[in-house]
One Martini backbone bead per residue (centre of mass of N, CA, C, O) as a GRO file, in nm:
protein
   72
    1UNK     BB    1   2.294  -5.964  -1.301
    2UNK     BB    2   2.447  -5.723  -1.466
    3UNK     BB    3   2.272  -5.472  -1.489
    4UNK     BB    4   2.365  -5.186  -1.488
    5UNK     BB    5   2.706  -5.292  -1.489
    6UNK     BB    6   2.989  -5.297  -1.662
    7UNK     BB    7   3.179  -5.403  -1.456
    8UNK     BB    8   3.038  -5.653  -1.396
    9UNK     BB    9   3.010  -5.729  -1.715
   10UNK     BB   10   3.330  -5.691  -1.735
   11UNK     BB   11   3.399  -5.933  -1.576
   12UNK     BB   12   3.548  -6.236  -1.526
   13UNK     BB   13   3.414  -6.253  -1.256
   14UNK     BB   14   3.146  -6.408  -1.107
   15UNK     BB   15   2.912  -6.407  -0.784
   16UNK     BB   16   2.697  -6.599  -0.663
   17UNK     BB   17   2.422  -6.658  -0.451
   18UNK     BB   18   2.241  -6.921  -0.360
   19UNK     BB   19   1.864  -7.013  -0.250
   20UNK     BB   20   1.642  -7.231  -0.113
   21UNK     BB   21   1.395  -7.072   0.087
   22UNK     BB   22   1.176  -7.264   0.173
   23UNK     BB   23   1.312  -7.420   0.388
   24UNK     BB   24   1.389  -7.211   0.558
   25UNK     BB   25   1.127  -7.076   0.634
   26UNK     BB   26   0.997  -7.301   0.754
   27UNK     BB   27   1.176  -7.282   0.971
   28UNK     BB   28   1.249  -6.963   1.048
   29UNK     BB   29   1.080  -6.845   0.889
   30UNK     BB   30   1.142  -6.464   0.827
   31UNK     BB   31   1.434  -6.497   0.914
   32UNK     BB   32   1.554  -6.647   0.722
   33UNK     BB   33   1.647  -6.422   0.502
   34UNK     BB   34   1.837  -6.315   0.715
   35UNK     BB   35   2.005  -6.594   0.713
   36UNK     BB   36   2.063  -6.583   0.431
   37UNK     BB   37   2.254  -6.326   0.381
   38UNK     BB   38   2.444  -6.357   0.597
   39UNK     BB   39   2.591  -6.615   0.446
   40UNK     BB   40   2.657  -6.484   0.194
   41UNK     BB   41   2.808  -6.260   0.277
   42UNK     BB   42   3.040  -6.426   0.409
   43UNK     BB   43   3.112  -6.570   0.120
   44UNK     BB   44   3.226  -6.325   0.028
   45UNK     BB   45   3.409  -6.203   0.228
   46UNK     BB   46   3.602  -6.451   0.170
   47UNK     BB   47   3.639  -6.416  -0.128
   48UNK     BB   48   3.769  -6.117  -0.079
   49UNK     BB   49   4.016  -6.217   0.104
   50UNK     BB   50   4.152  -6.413  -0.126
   51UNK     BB   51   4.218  -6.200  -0.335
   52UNK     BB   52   4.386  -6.040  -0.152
   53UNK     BB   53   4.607  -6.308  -0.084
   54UNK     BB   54   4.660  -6.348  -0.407
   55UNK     BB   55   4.677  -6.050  -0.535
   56UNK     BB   56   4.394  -5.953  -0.621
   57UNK     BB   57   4.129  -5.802  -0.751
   58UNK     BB   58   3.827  -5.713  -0.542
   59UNK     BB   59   3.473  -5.679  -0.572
   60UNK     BB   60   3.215  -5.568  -0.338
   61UNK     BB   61   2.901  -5.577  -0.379
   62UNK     BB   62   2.599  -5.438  -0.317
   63UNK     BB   63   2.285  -5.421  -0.323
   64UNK     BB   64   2.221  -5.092  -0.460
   65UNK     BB   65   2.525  -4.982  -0.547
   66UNK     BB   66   2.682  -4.826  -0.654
   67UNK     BB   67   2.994  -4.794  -0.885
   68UNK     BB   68   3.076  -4.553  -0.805
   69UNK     BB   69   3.023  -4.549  -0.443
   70UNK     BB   70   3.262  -4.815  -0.439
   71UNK     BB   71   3.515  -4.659  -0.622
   72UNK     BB   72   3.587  -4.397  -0.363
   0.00000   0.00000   0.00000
């Protein structure tokens, strides 16, 4: 999942989010999706707040962005 990421692909760990969306669908429709991402969003926050609280260091990338302009 880190292609054409070396850092990503280069750090000791990585986290991915994943939903089963059938069931989401659903039950909410359209909205389904945006409300797995909503959810995954908040969990990866909430992940990259513990390691900046026990003092490691922690990058939060969002699909879609270069690793160049998220370490500007």
């Amino acid at each position: 999942l880190a292609f054409d990421q070396p850092y990503a692909g280069d750090a000791h760990v990585n986290s991915y989010y994943l939903c089963e969306l059938g069931p989401i669908l659903e039950t909410y429709g359209n909205r389904g999706y945006r409300l797995a991402q909503l959810e995954a969003a908040l969990y990866a926050g909430r992940l990259h707040l513990a390691t900046h609280a026990v003092g490691l260091r922690g990058w939060y990338l969002r699909p879609g962005v270069a690793i160049e302009d998220a370490l500007k």
